[in-house]
Amino acid sequence: MNMDSLYTVSSVVTSLSFYLVLATISAAVYLLYTKMVDTDNWRHYGVKQVSMIITNQRTCFEQLLRQHGDTVGLKQARMMLITRDLRILKEVMVKDFNNFVDRPANFHSHSLIKESVFFLRGQNWRRIRQIITPSFSSGKLKGIMSIINERANRLAQVMEEHAMKGQLVPIKHSTGQYTGEVIARTAFGFNSDCLGGEDDEFLYHSKNIFKLKNKFSTILAPFIMRFTSFHGFLVEKLKLRVFDMVNSDADRYFNDLLRKTLEHRQELEDRGQRLPSDLLQSFIRAMKAGADDNGNEVSSEVKGQWMDSKTSKTMTQEELIAQSLLIIFAGFETTATTLQMCCYMLAKHPYVQEKLYQEIESVVNSESPTFEELTQLTYMEQFINETLRLYPPAPVMSRLAAETRTYHGITIPKGAAVFIPIFAVLLDPKHFPDPEKFDPERFSEENKTARDIMSFMPFGYGPRLCIGMRLALQELKAALVYLVRKVTFELNDSTYPKIGEDVEINYKFNLINPVQPITLAVRTRN
């Protein structure tokens, strides 16, 4: 073995030893901490307390609820309540929202994305949410319809090309390129154009923004992140970027790109030239004047009870970049994943695919659907909702109790974390009989009216409802119109999964990850 090989082996062993030592220290710190914390117990608050080491949130919460009922308590670094009781969830997410504004875990990173509306707390969350809400109005969504249609049409053309060549489609790759291009163009004016080919820089970094570069940190990350204070110490005090959940290359790329774009737009404004009317420009106006795109203050209807009319309506450039980073990731990943699962459901249920085609043909009167026509596709909405019920993009959400409150005989103490297992609500047979069965008719008007409205909340509920929900649904509907008109999706003995089989999902980092990429067969409809 030469010296270079010995050096390589030595480096690998040294790195592995470092991470193993670090993991051991983390475990020791955690065990010491649990011995030192107070003796508070959920039984004091009317809740059954159990012990479990949380490895995978979805798997562990599913097991706890199955064994112990709709509400159960854990105590680890803090008091944790897991509940799918809709009476309690209404209090936490809506009626007493002001006591549960924050999420329990701080997000530790060197990236500005930690200042985005998803991670912010208290008044900072209220301020930023109030500023950016008008950017997702119906008027804004109508204004970008032509761009969405253009990209959806290109996505359908790519599928037709696969069909004519007899090729299987790596469906997430294609849906990711579609949603990435829509976000690049409609939100930031970037001319991303790679559908059907290799990812460009924008798409490549969008897909990797939360991808760890080191295989050892990837293995240890779920363990380290359970101890948020220790994770913050490693990332922010010791500056160990290996445990930073944001990929440094992607973060650097988007920061440079966004700052250069802001400088360019300032130059356009200084020269009196016409400025784009995209999401970024809306953020820029808000940053400068705290107004919407027409120069108007945010209306009281938009504010709602959780907004404060005295709150400042401006944000810094760093906060603007933080919101943009969140839109890039969230707009790409969750919508691409949902569209992937929609295509899989179409392939698995041919009769649903045909019924959807018939509705599209009867409602959409031209090649390009209008914003209004999308709202009239009622069966399509039922189909998307049933897909979201089985495959919610965010299976678990959480809230932090600011003060002690009692609801329906259960007390939630100050500082406790309330975990909302969205997936368990959506699979609860009390709301959805035979919950594993795929049936879009669950969302007919008659069936919806008969259920509690909170039994379906794949995007969350209340004031912290996903701000991009309507944009995501618009992208999904437009894509499905073009796809279902031009191709049919199928399963066979060469696809994954094969015909007659089900896809196996691994919920890594609370996201939907098939154990292997879904591939579908396609054939042209005409």
Short mmCIF file of C-alpha atoms in Angstrom, two decimals:
data_model
loop_
_atom_site.label_atom_id
_atom_site.label_comp_id
_atom_site.label_asym_id
_atom_site.label_seq_id
_atom_site.Cartn_x
_atom_site.Cartn_y
_atom_site.Cartn_z
CA MET A 1 0.00 0.00 0.00
CA ASN A 2 1.53 3.37 -1.00
CA MET A 3 1.70 6.47 1.22
CA ASP A 4 -1.29 8.14 -0.48
CA SER A 5 -3.48 5.12 0.25
CA LEU A 6 -2.28 5.00 3.86
CA TYR A 7 -3.07 8.70 4.22
CA THR A 8 -6.57 8.18 2.80
CA VAL A 9 -7.30 5.28 5.13
CA SER A 10 -5.94 7.26 8.07
CA SER A 11 -8.17 10.23 7.22
CA VAL A 12 -11.28 8.05 7.00
CA VAL A 13 -10.49 6.36 10.33
CA THR A 14 -9.81 9.74 11.98
CA SER A 15 -13.12 11.17 10.68
CA LEU A 16 -15.07 8.10 11.76
CA SER A 17 -13.45 8.16 15.20
CA PHE A 18 -14.31 11.84 15.61
CA TYR A 19 -17.99 11.30 14.83
CA LEU A 20 -18.22 8.21 17.04
CA VAL A 21 -16.68 10.14 19.93
CA LEU A 22 -19.04 13.03 19.24
CA ALA A 23 -22.06 10.71 19.27
CA THR A 24 -20.90 9.19 22.56
CA ILE A 25 -20.51 12.63 24.12
CA SER A 26 -23.97 13.58 22.88
CA ALA A 27 -25.50 10.49 24.48
CA ALA A 28 -23.68 11.17 27.75
CA VAL A 29 -24.83 14.79 27.80
CA TYR A 30 -28.42 13.72 27.15
CA LEU A 31 -28.41 11.08 29.89
CA LEU A 32 -26.89 13.54 32.36
CA TYR A 33 -29.47 16.15 31.42
CA THR A 34 -32.40 13.80 31.90
CA LYS A 35 -31.13 12.97 35.42
CA MET A 36 -30.93 16.66 36.33
CA VAL A 37 -34.31 17.91 35.03
CA ASP A 38 -37.27 18.31 37.36
CA THR A 39 -39.67 15.54 38.25
CA ASP A 40 -42.68 16.91 36.33
CA ASN A 41 -44.84 14.14 34.96
CA TRP A 42 -47.74 14.05 32.50
CA ARG A 43 -49.82 12.05 34.98
CA HIS A 44 -50.07 15.24 37.03
CA TYR A 45 -51.92 16.79 34.07
CA GLY A 46 -54.44 14.08 33.26
CA VAL A 47 -52.37 12.38 30.55
CA LYS A 48 -50.87 8.90 30.41
CA GLN A 49 -47.08 9.15 30.28
CA VAL A 50 -45.02 6.49 28.51
CA SER A 51 -41.34 6.02 27.75
CA MET A 52 -39.94 5.72 24.25
CA ILE A 53 -36.77 6.77 22.47
CA ILE A 54 -37.91 8.67 19.39
CA THR A 55 -35.97 7.52 16.35
CA ASN A 56 -38.42 8.09 13.50
CA GLN A 57 -41.24 10.48 14.48
CA ARG A 58 -43.91 9.02 12.25
CA THR A 59 -43.21 5.39 13.15
CA CYS A 60 -42.92 6.07 16.88
CA PHE A 61 -46.01 8.31 17.08
CA GLU A 62 -48.03 5.77 15.11
CA GLN A 63 -47.06 3.07 17.59
CA LEU A 64 -47.82 5.24 20.63
CA LEU A 65 -51.29 6.27 19.40
CA ARG A 66 -52.15 2.71 18.44
CA GLN A 67 -51.18 1.40 21.87
CA HIS A 68 -52.34 4.24 24.14
CA GLY A 69 -55.19 6.11 22.45
CA ASP A 70 -55.57 9.56 20.90
CA THR A 71 -53.48 11.48 23.46
CA VAL A 72 -50.28 10.39 25.14
CA GLY A 73 -47.40 12.11 26.96
CA LEU A 74 -43.65 11.68 26.69
CA LYS A 75 -40.88 13.29 28.66
CA GLN A 76 -37.46 13.64 27.13
CA ALA A 77 -35.56 16.93 26.97
CA ARG A 78 -38.98 18.55 27.59
CA MET A 79 -42.58 17.57 28.16
CA MET A 80 -44.10 16.31 24.90
CA LEU A 81 -47.81 15.81 24.20
CA ILE A 82 -48.78 13.75 21.15
CA THR A 83 -52.47 14.08 20.28
CA ARG A 84 -54.84 13.60 17.38
CA ASP A 85 -57.85 14.62 19.47
CA LEU A 86 -59.54 17.25 17.32
CA ARG A 87 -61.02 19.02 20.35
CA ILE A 88 -57.53 19.71 21.70
CA LEU A 89 -56.11 20.50 18.27
CA LYS A 90 -58.79 23.15 17.70
CA GLU A 91 -57.71 24.87 20.91
CA VAL A 92 -54.01 24.67 20.07
CA MET A 93 -54.18 25.59 16.39
CA VAL A 94 -57.12 28.03 16.32
CA LYS A 95 -59.07 29.06 19.43
CA ASP A 96 -56.08 29.63 21.71
CA PHE A 97 -53.53 30.11 18.96
CA ASN A 98 -51.89 33.06 20.73
CA ASN A 99 -50.68 30.64 23.39
CA PHE A 100 -49.19 28.31 20.76
CA VAL A 101 -47.68 30.66 18.17
CA ASP A 102 -44.22 29.15 18.25
CA ARG A 103 -42.73 25.86 17.18
CA PRO A 104 -40.78 24.15 20.00
CA ALA A 105 -37.42 23.58 18.30
CA ASN A 106 -35.01 26.32 17.29
CA PHE A 107 -33.41 25.81 13.88
CA HIS A 108 -29.64 26.08 14.23
CA SER A 109 -27.79 27.04 11.08
CA HIS A 110 -25.42 29.59 9.60
CA SER A 111 -27.91 30.05 6.78
CA LEU A 112 -30.31 32.98 6.72
CA ILE A 113 -33.13 30.48 6.17
CA LYS A 114 -33.41 30.22 9.96
CA GLU A 115 -34.93 33.74 9.79
CA SER A 116 -37.70 32.57 7.45
CA VAL A 117 -41.36 32.64 8.45
CA PHE A 118 -41.42 28.86 8.98
CA PHE A 119 -38.88 29.02 11.82
CA LEU A 120 -39.55 32.47 13.31
CA ARG A 121 -41.23 32.99 16.66
CA GLY A 122 -43.46 35.52 18.39
CA GLN A 123 -43.63 39.07 17.08
CA ASN A 124 -41.03 38.41 14.39
CA TRP A 125 -43.23 35.65 12.98
CA ARG A 126 -46.30 37.91 13.12
CA ARG A 127 -44.47 40.75 11.39
CA ILE A 128 -43.02 38.70 8.54
CA ARG A 129 -46.22 36.70 8.01
CA GLN A 130 -48.19 39.95 7.82
CA ILE A 131 -45.77 41.40 5.27
CA ILE A 132 -45.64 38.45 2.88
CA THR A 133 -49.28 37.28 3.04
CA PRO A 134 -50.52 39.68 0.28
CA SER A 135 -47.92 38.24 -2.10
CA PHE A 136 -50.00 35.04 -2.31
CA SER A 137 -53.36 36.68 -3.06
CA SER A 138 -55.74 35.47 -5.78
CA GLY A 139 -54.76 38.42 -7.94
CA LYS A 140 -51.10 37.42 -7.77
CA LEU A 141 -51.89 33.80 -8.58
CA LYS A 142 -53.96 34.77 -11.60
CA GLY A 143 -51.07 36.90 -12.83
CA ILE A 144 -48.68 33.94 -13.03
CA MET A 145 -51.13 31.52 -14.67
CA SER A 146 -49.53 31.86 -18.10
CA ILE A 147 -46.09 30.87 -16.78
CA ILE A 148 -47.49 27.86 -14.92
CA ASN A 149 -49.37 26.76 -18.06
CA GLU A 150 -46.23 27.09 -20.17
CA ARG A 151 -44.18 24.89 -17.82
CA ALA A 152 -47.03 22.38 -17.35
CA ASN A 153 -47.33 22.06 -21.12
CA ARG A 154 -43.59 21.41 -21.36
CA LEU A 155 -43.88 18.75 -18.63
CA ALA A 156 -46.58 16.97 -20.64
CA GLN A 157 -44.41 17.14 -23.78
CA VAL A 158 -41.57 15.47 -21.86
CA MET A 159 -43.94 12.68 -20.84
CA GLU A 160 -45.07 12.26 -24.45
CA GLU A 161 -41.43 11.93 -25.50
CA HIS A 162 -40.91 9.15 -22.93
CA ALA A 163 -44.08 7.44 -24.16
CA MET A 164 -43.02 7.51 -27.82
CA LYS A 165 -39.61 6.06 -26.90
CA GLY A 166 -41.15 3.40 -24.65
CA GLN A 167 -39.15 4.66 -21.69
CA LEU A 168 -40.06 4.52 -18.02
CA VAL A 169 -40.35 7.91 -16.33
CA PRO A 170 -38.30 8.73 -13.20
CA ILE A 171 -41.29 10.67 -11.98
CA LYS A 172 -39.79 12.72 -9.11
CA HIS A 173 -37.01 13.98 -11.38
CA SER A 174 -39.56 15.33 -13.85
CA THR A 175 -41.99 16.75 -11.29
CA GLY A 176 -39.06 18.36 -9.48
CA GLN A 177 -37.91 20.08 -12.65
CA TYR A 178 -41.46 21.33 -13.24
CA THR A 179 -42.00 22.80 -9.76
CA GLY A 180 -38.45 24.14 -9.64
CA GLU A 181 -38.89 25.98 -12.92
CA VAL A 182 -42.25 27.39 -11.84
CA ILE A 183 -40.72 28.78 -8.65
CA ALA A 184 -37.66 30.11 -10.46
CA ARG A 185 -39.75 31.97 -13.03
CA THR A 186 -42.83 33.08 -11.11
CA ALA A 187 -41.14 33.96 -7.81
CA PHE A 188 -37.77 35.32 -8.88
CA GLY A 189 -37.78 35.91 -12.62
CA PHE A 190 -34.97 33.40 -13.18
CA ASN A 191 -35.05 31.72 -16.57
CA SER A 192 -34.63 28.09 -15.52
CA ASP A 193 -35.27 25.82 -18.52
CA CYS A 194 -34.12 22.23 -18.08
CA LEU A 195 -37.30 20.14 -18.18
CA GLY A 196 -36.49 16.88 -19.93
CA GLY A 197 -32.74 17.39 -19.64
CA GLU A 198 -30.04 17.79 -17.02
CA ASP A 199 -30.71 20.01 -14.02
CA ASP A 200 -29.31 23.51 -14.26
CA GLU A 201 -27.59 25.17 -11.28
CA PHE A 202 -30.83 26.52 -9.83
CA LEU A 203 -32.51 23.10 -9.85
CA TYR A 204 -29.41 21.28 -8.66
CA HIS A 205 -29.03 23.48 -5.60
CA SER A 206 -32.80 23.52 -4.95
CA LYS A 207 -32.70 19.74 -4.65
CA ASN A 208 -29.65 19.80 -2.38
CA ILE A 209 -30.32 22.74 -0.08
CA PHE A 210 -30.99 20.39 2.86
CA LYS A 211 -28.68 17.59 1.75
CA LEU A 212 -25.71 16.97 4.04
CA LYS A 213 -22.41 16.57 2.23
CA ASN A 214 -20.76 14.20 4.72
CA LYS A 215 -22.03 10.62 5.03
CA PHE A 216 -21.14 10.43 8.73
CA SER A 217 -23.09 13.58 9.58
CA THR A 218 -26.02 12.20 7.56
CA ILE A 219 -26.04 9.12 9.80
CA LEU A 220 -25.67 11.09 13.03
CA ALA A 221 -27.87 14.09 12.15
CA PRO A 222 -31.23 12.58 13.28
CA PHE A 223 -29.63 11.71 16.63
CA ILE A 224 -27.85 15.05 17.14
CA MET A 225 -30.89 17.13 16.18
CA ARG A 226 -32.98 15.54 18.93
CA PHE A 227 -30.90 17.57 21.41
CA THR A 228 -31.51 21.04 20.03
CA SER A 229 -29.36 22.90 22.57
CA PHE A 230 -26.41 20.61 21.92
CA HIS A 231 -27.00 20.88 18.17
CA GLY A 232 -26.94 24.68 18.49
CA PHE A 233 -23.71 24.47 20.49
CA LEU A 234 -22.04 22.37 17.79
CA VAL A 235 -23.22 24.53 14.88
CA GLU A 236 -23.22 28.07 16.26
CA LYS A 237 -20.58 28.01 19.02
CA LEU A 238 -18.08 25.45 17.76
CA LYS A 239 -18.81 26.41 14.10
CA LEU A 240 -18.98 22.75 13.04
CA ARG A 241 -20.65 23.19 9.67
CA VAL A 242 -20.65 19.43 9.21
CA PHE A 243 -23.79 19.39 11.40
CA ASP A 244 -25.42 22.40 9.74
CA MET A 245 -28.62 21.10 8.14
CA VAL A 246 -28.34 23.59 5.26
CA ASN A 247 -25.91 22.63 2.51
CA SER A 248 -23.25 25.35 2.46
CA ASP A 249 -22.73 25.20 -1.32
CA ALA A 250 -26.45 25.64 -2.03
CA ASP A 251 -26.75 28.37 0.59
CA ARG A 252 -23.81 30.27 -0.90
CA TYR A 253 -25.18 29.92 -4.42
CA PHE A 254 -28.65 31.25 -3.57
CA ASN A 255 -27.29 34.04 -1.39
CA ASP A 256 -25.04 35.28 -4.18
CA LEU A 257 -27.79 34.92 -6.78
CA LEU A 258 -30.40 36.76 -4.71
CA ARG A 259 -28.06 39.60 -3.70
CA LYS A 260 -27.00 40.16 -7.30
CA THR A 261 -30.65 40.14 -8.38
CA LEU A 262 -31.52 42.71 -5.71
CA GLU A 263 -28.67 44.94 -6.91
CA HIS A 264 -29.79 44.60 -10.52
CA ARG A 265 -33.37 45.52 -9.68
CA GLN A 266 -32.23 48.56 -7.75
CA GLU A 267 -30.32 49.67 -10.83
CA LEU A 268 -33.45 49.21 -12.96
CA GLU A 269 -35.46 51.28 -10.51
CA ASP A 270 -32.81 54.01 -10.43
CA ARG A 271 -32.96 54.22 -14.23
CA GLY A 272 -36.75 54.37 -14.16
CA GLN A 273 -37.14 51.09 -16.05
CA ARG A 274 -40.02 48.66 -15.70
CA LEU A 275 -39.64 46.21 -12.84
CA PRO A 276 -40.84 42.56 -12.83
CA SER A 277 -44.11 41.76 -11.07
CA ASP A 278 -42.98 38.56 -9.35
CA LEU A 279 -42.85 37.43 -5.74
CA LEU A 280 -39.37 38.82 -5.19
CA GLN A 281 -40.45 42.28 -6.30
CA SER A 282 -43.39 42.08 -3.94
CA PHE A 283 -40.95 41.30 -1.13
CA ILE A 284 -38.74 44.21 -2.18
CA ARG A 285 -41.65 46.65 -1.98
CA ALA A 286 -42.57 45.28 1.42
CA MET A 287 -38.97 45.64 2.59
CA LYS A 288 -38.90 49.27 1.53
CA ALA A 289 -42.36 50.50 2.42
CA GLY A 290 -44.39 47.84 4.20
CA ALA A 291 -47.00 47.93 1.45
CA ASP A 292 -48.50 45.61 -1.11
CA ASP A 293 -47.77 45.80 -4.84
CA ASN A 294 -50.29 48.61 -5.27
CA GLY A 295 -48.70 50.66 -2.53
CA ASN A 296 -51.53 49.92 -0.08
CA GLU A 297 -51.29 48.91 3.56
CA VAL A 298 -52.24 45.30 4.33
CA SER A 299 -56.01 45.23 4.94
CA SER A 300 -57.60 44.38 8.27
CA GLU A 301 -59.24 41.36 6.64
CA VAL A 302 -55.81 39.95 5.85
CA LYS A 303 -54.48 40.70 9.32
CA GLY A 304 -56.90 38.56 11.31
CA GLN A 305 -56.88 38.33 15.09
CA TRP A 306 -53.31 37.05 15.25
CA MET A 307 -51.89 40.10 13.45
CA ASP A 308 -51.05 43.36 15.19
CA SER A 309 -51.87 46.66 13.52
CA LYS A 310 -49.03 48.29 15.48
CA THR A 311 -46.42 45.82 14.24
CA SER A 312 -43.79 47.21 11.88
CA LYS A 313 -44.52 46.35 8.26
CA THR A 314 -40.95 46.38 6.99
CA MET A 315 -38.20 43.76 6.84
CA THR A 316 -34.46 43.82 6.31
CA GLN A 317 -32.64 42.58 3.21
CA GLU A 318 -31.44 39.56 5.20
CA GLU A 319 -35.03 38.73 6.15
CA LEU A 320 -36.08 39.11 2.51
CA ILE A 321 -33.38 36.63 1.47
CA ALA A 322 -34.49 34.27 4.25
CA GLN A 323 -38.09 34.22 2.96
CA SER A 324 -36.80 33.68 -0.58
CA LEU A 325 -34.68 30.70 0.49
CA LEU A 326 -37.71 29.13 2.15
CA ILE A 327 -39.90 29.68 -0.93
CA ILE A 328 -37.23 28.06 -3.13
CA PHE A 329 -37.03 24.91 -1.01
CA ALA A 330 -40.66 24.56 0.07
CA GLY A 331 -42.02 25.50 -3.34
CA PHE A 332 -39.83 22.91 -5.01
CA GLU A 333 -39.83 19.93 -2.66
CA THR A 334 -43.34 19.54 -1.24
CA THR A 335 -45.21 20.28 -4.47
CA ALA A 336 -42.91 18.04 -6.53
CA THR A 337 -43.44 15.20 -4.04
CA THR A 338 -47.23 15.60 -4.06
CA LEU A 339 -47.34 15.69 -7.88
CA GLN A 340 -45.20 12.55 -7.91
CA MET A 341 -47.69 10.77 -5.66
CA CYS A 342 -50.61 12.04 -7.79
CA CYS A 343 -49.07 10.47 -10.89
CA TYR A 344 -48.51 7.23 -8.97
CA MET A 345 -52.15 7.20 -7.81
CA LEU A 346 -53.31 7.73 -11.41
CA ALA A 347 -51.23 4.76 -12.54
CA LYS A 348 -52.54 2.61 -9.70
CA HIS A 349 -56.20 3.54 -10.25
CA PRO A 350 -56.97 3.66 -14.01
CA TYR A 351 -60.70 4.28 -13.46
CA VAL A 352 -59.86 7.44 -11.48
CA GLN A 353 -57.54 8.55 -14.26
CA GLU A 354 -60.31 8.15 -16.84
CA LYS A 355 -62.87 9.96 -14.71
CA LEU A 356 -60.43 12.84 -14.25
CA TYR A 357 -59.87 13.00 -18.02
CA GLN A 358 -63.61 13.22 -18.67
CA GLU A 359 -63.98 16.09 -16.22
CA ILE A 360 -61.07 18.00 -17.76
CA GLU A 361 -62.57 17.62 -21.22
CA SER A 362 -65.93 18.93 -20.03
CA VAL A 363 -64.60 21.91 -18.04
CA VAL A 364 -61.47 23.18 -19.82
CA ASN A 365 -62.53 24.80 -23.09
CA SER A 366 -59.13 25.52 -24.63
CA GLU A 367 -55.62 24.14 -24.67
CA SER A 368 -54.62 26.32 -21.71
CA PRO A 369 -56.82 26.21 -18.58
CA THR A 370 -57.76 29.52 -16.99
CA PHE A 371 -57.47 30.23 -13.28
CA GLU A 372 -61.27 30.10 -13.03
CA GLU A 373 -61.48 26.76 -14.85
CA LEU A 374 -59.06 25.20 -12.38
CA THR A 375 -61.40 26.12 -9.54
CA GLN A 376 -64.27 24.31 -11.33
CA LEU A 377 -62.45 20.96 -11.49
CA THR A 378 -64.24 19.46 -8.49
CA TYR A 379 -63.30 15.81 -9.04
CA MET A 380 -59.67 16.82 -9.55
CA GLU A 381 -59.76 18.57 -6.20
CA GLN A 382 -61.24 15.43 -4.62
CA PHE A 383 -58.45 13.37 -6.22
CA ILE A 384 -55.69 15.71 -5.00
CA ASN A 385 -57.17 15.81 -1.50
CA GLU A 386 -57.34 12.03 -1.27
CA THR A 387 -53.70 11.82 -2.41
CA LEU A 388 -52.74 14.38 0.23
CA ARG A 389 -54.66 12.41 2.85
CA LEU A 390 -52.57 9.31 2.21
CA TYR A 391 -49.32 11.17 1.56
CA PRO A 392 -49.30 14.50 3.47
CA PRO A 393 -46.19 16.55 2.63
CA ALA A 394 -45.68 17.41 6.32
CA PRO A 395 -46.73 14.34 8.37
CA VAL A 396 -45.97 15.93 11.77
CA MET A 397 -46.30 19.51 13.04
CA SER A 398 -45.59 20.98 16.46
CA ARG A 399 -46.40 23.92 18.75
CA LEU A 400 -44.96 25.29 22.02
CA ALA A 401 -47.11 26.24 25.01
CA ALA A 402 -46.35 29.78 26.20
CA GLU A 403 -48.52 29.42 29.33
CA THR A 404 -50.24 26.58 31.14
CA ARG A 405 -53.74 25.87 29.81
CA THR A 406 -56.39 23.19 30.43
CA TYR A 407 -58.63 21.83 27.67
CA HIS A 408 -61.19 19.05 27.99
CA GLY A 409 -59.66 17.65 31.18
CA ILE A 410 -56.06 17.76 29.90
CA THR A 411 -53.57 20.37 31.11
CA ILE A 412 -50.72 21.46 28.85
CA PRO A 413 -48.03 23.04 31.03
CA LYS A 414 -45.93 26.05 30.06
CA GLY A 415 -42.95 25.02 27.93
CA ALA A 416 -44.50 21.74 26.78
CA ALA A 417 -44.31 20.78 23.11
CA VAL A 418 -47.53 19.69 21.43
CA PHE A 419 -46.87 17.32 18.52
CA ILE A 420 -49.64 17.12 15.93
CA PRO A 421 -49.44 13.83 13.97
CA ILE A 422 -51.18 15.05 10.82
CA PHE A 423 -50.81 11.62 9.23
CA ALA A 424 -52.64 9.99 12.16
CA VAL A 425 -55.55 12.42 11.89
CA LEU A 426 -55.79 11.73 8.15
CA LEU A 427 -55.75 7.96 8.74
CA ASP A 428 -58.12 7.98 11.71
CA PRO A 429 -61.01 5.56 10.97
CA LYS A 430 -63.30 7.77 13.08
CA HIS A 431 -63.11 10.34 10.28
CA PHE A 432 -62.21 8.17 7.28
CA PRO A 433 -63.59 4.62 7.40
CA ASP A 434 -61.29 2.02 5.81
CA PRO A 435 -58.55 4.68 5.87
CA GLU A 436 -55.96 2.81 3.79
CA LYS A 437 -58.31 2.65 0.81
CA PHE A 438 -57.89 5.29 -1.92
CA ASP A 439 -61.29 6.87 -2.58
CA PRO A 440 -61.66 10.46 -3.92
CA GLU A 441 -65.38 10.31 -3.13
CA ARG A 442 -64.47 10.90 0.50
CA PHE A 443 -64.19 14.54 -0.52
CA SER A 444 -67.54 14.93 -2.24
CA GLU A 445 -69.49 17.89 -0.88
CA GLU A 446 -71.84 15.57 1.00
CA ASN A 447 -69.05 13.63 2.68
CA LYS A 448 -67.04 16.75 3.54
CA THR A 449 -70.05 18.34 5.20
CA ALA A 450 -70.53 15.28 7.41
CA ARG A 451 -66.98 15.46 8.83
CA ASP A 452 -65.27 17.80 11.24
CA ILE A 453 -63.46 20.38 9.11
CA MET A 454 -60.23 19.81 11.05
CA SER A 455 -60.11 16.14 10.15
CA PHE A 456 -58.41 17.18 6.89
CA MET A 457 -55.42 19.49 7.32
CA PRO A 458 -52.48 18.35 5.18
CA PHE A 459 -51.20 21.96 5.02
CA GLY A 460 -51.79 22.64 8.70
CA TYR A 461 -54.62 24.73 10.09
CA GLY A 462 -55.22 28.14 11.62
CA PRO A 463 -52.94 31.19 11.36
CA ARG A 464 -49.82 29.08 10.70
CA LEU A 465 -51.47 27.37 7.73
CA CYS A 466 -48.93 26.89 4.92
CA ILE A 467 -48.72 30.27 3.20
CA GLY A 468 -47.98 28.70 -0.21
CA MET A 469 -50.93 26.28 -0.15
CA ARG A 470 -52.95 27.96 -2.92
CA LEU A 471 -49.92 28.30 -5.18
CA ALA A 472 -49.10 24.62 -4.68
CA LEU A 473 -52.66 23.56 -5.55
CA GLN A 474 -52.63 25.78 -8.63
CA GLU A 475 -49.41 24.15 -9.85
CA LEU A 476 -50.79 20.66 -9.18
CA LYS A 477 -54.06 21.26 -11.01
CA ALA A 478 -52.44 22.88 -14.04
CA ALA A 479 -49.91 20.05 -14.35
CA LEU A 480 -52.61 17.39 -14.09
CA VAL A 481 -54.72 19.08 -16.78
CA TYR A 482 -51.89 18.92 -19.31
CA LEU A 483 -50.64 15.49 -18.26
CA VAL A 484 -53.98 13.65 -18.19
CA ARG A 485 -54.98 15.15 -21.55
CA LYS A 486 -51.82 13.93 -23.28
CA VAL A 487 -50.71 10.71 -21.57
CA THR A 488 -51.87 7.92 -19.31
CA PHE A 489 -49.74 6.61 -16.46
CA GLU A 490 -49.42 2.87 -15.93
CA LEU A 491 -47.78 0.26 -13.73
CA ASN A 492 -46.28 -2.92 -15.17
CA ASP A 493 -43.69 -5.55 -14.30
CA SER A 494 -40.82 -3.13 -15.00
CA THR A 495 -42.02 -0.10 -13.00
CA TYR A 496 -41.46 0.68 -9.33
CA PRO A 497 -43.67 -0.33 -7.77
CA LYS A 498 -44.76 -3.15 -10.03
CA ILE A 499 -48.41 -3.61 -10.94
CA GLY A 500 -50.28 -5.04 -7.96
CA GLU A 501 -47.69 -3.79 -5.46
CA ASP A 502 -47.52 -0.67 -3.25
CA VAL A 503 -44.77 1.89 -2.94
CA GLU A 504 -42.77 1.65 0.29
CA ILE A 505 -42.19 5.03 1.96
CA ASN A 506 -39.37 6.02 4.29
CA TYR A 507 -40.26 9.22 6.17
CA LYS A 508 -36.75 10.62 6.49
CA PHE A 509 -36.50 14.05 8.16
CA ASN A 510 -40.31 14.18 8.16
CA LEU A 511 -40.45 14.12 4.34
CA ILE A 512 -41.85 11.52 1.95
CA ASN A 513 -39.02 9.41 0.53
CA PRO A 514 -39.85 6.22 -1.42
CA VAL A 515 -37.30 3.53 -0.61
CA GLN A 516 -36.38 3.62 -4.27
CA PRO A 517 -37.35 6.17 -6.95
CA ILE A 518 -40.85 5.73 -8.38
CA THR A 519 -40.77 4.91 -12.09
CA LEU A 520 -43.93 4.82 -14.20
CA ALA A 521 -44.83 3.69 -17.71
CA VAL A 522 -46.57 6.25 -19.92
CA ARG A 523 -48.40 6.02 -23.21
CA THR A 524 -49.86 8.74 -25.38
CA ARG A 525 -53.60 9.24 -25.11
CA ASN A 526 -54.11 9.95 -28.82
#
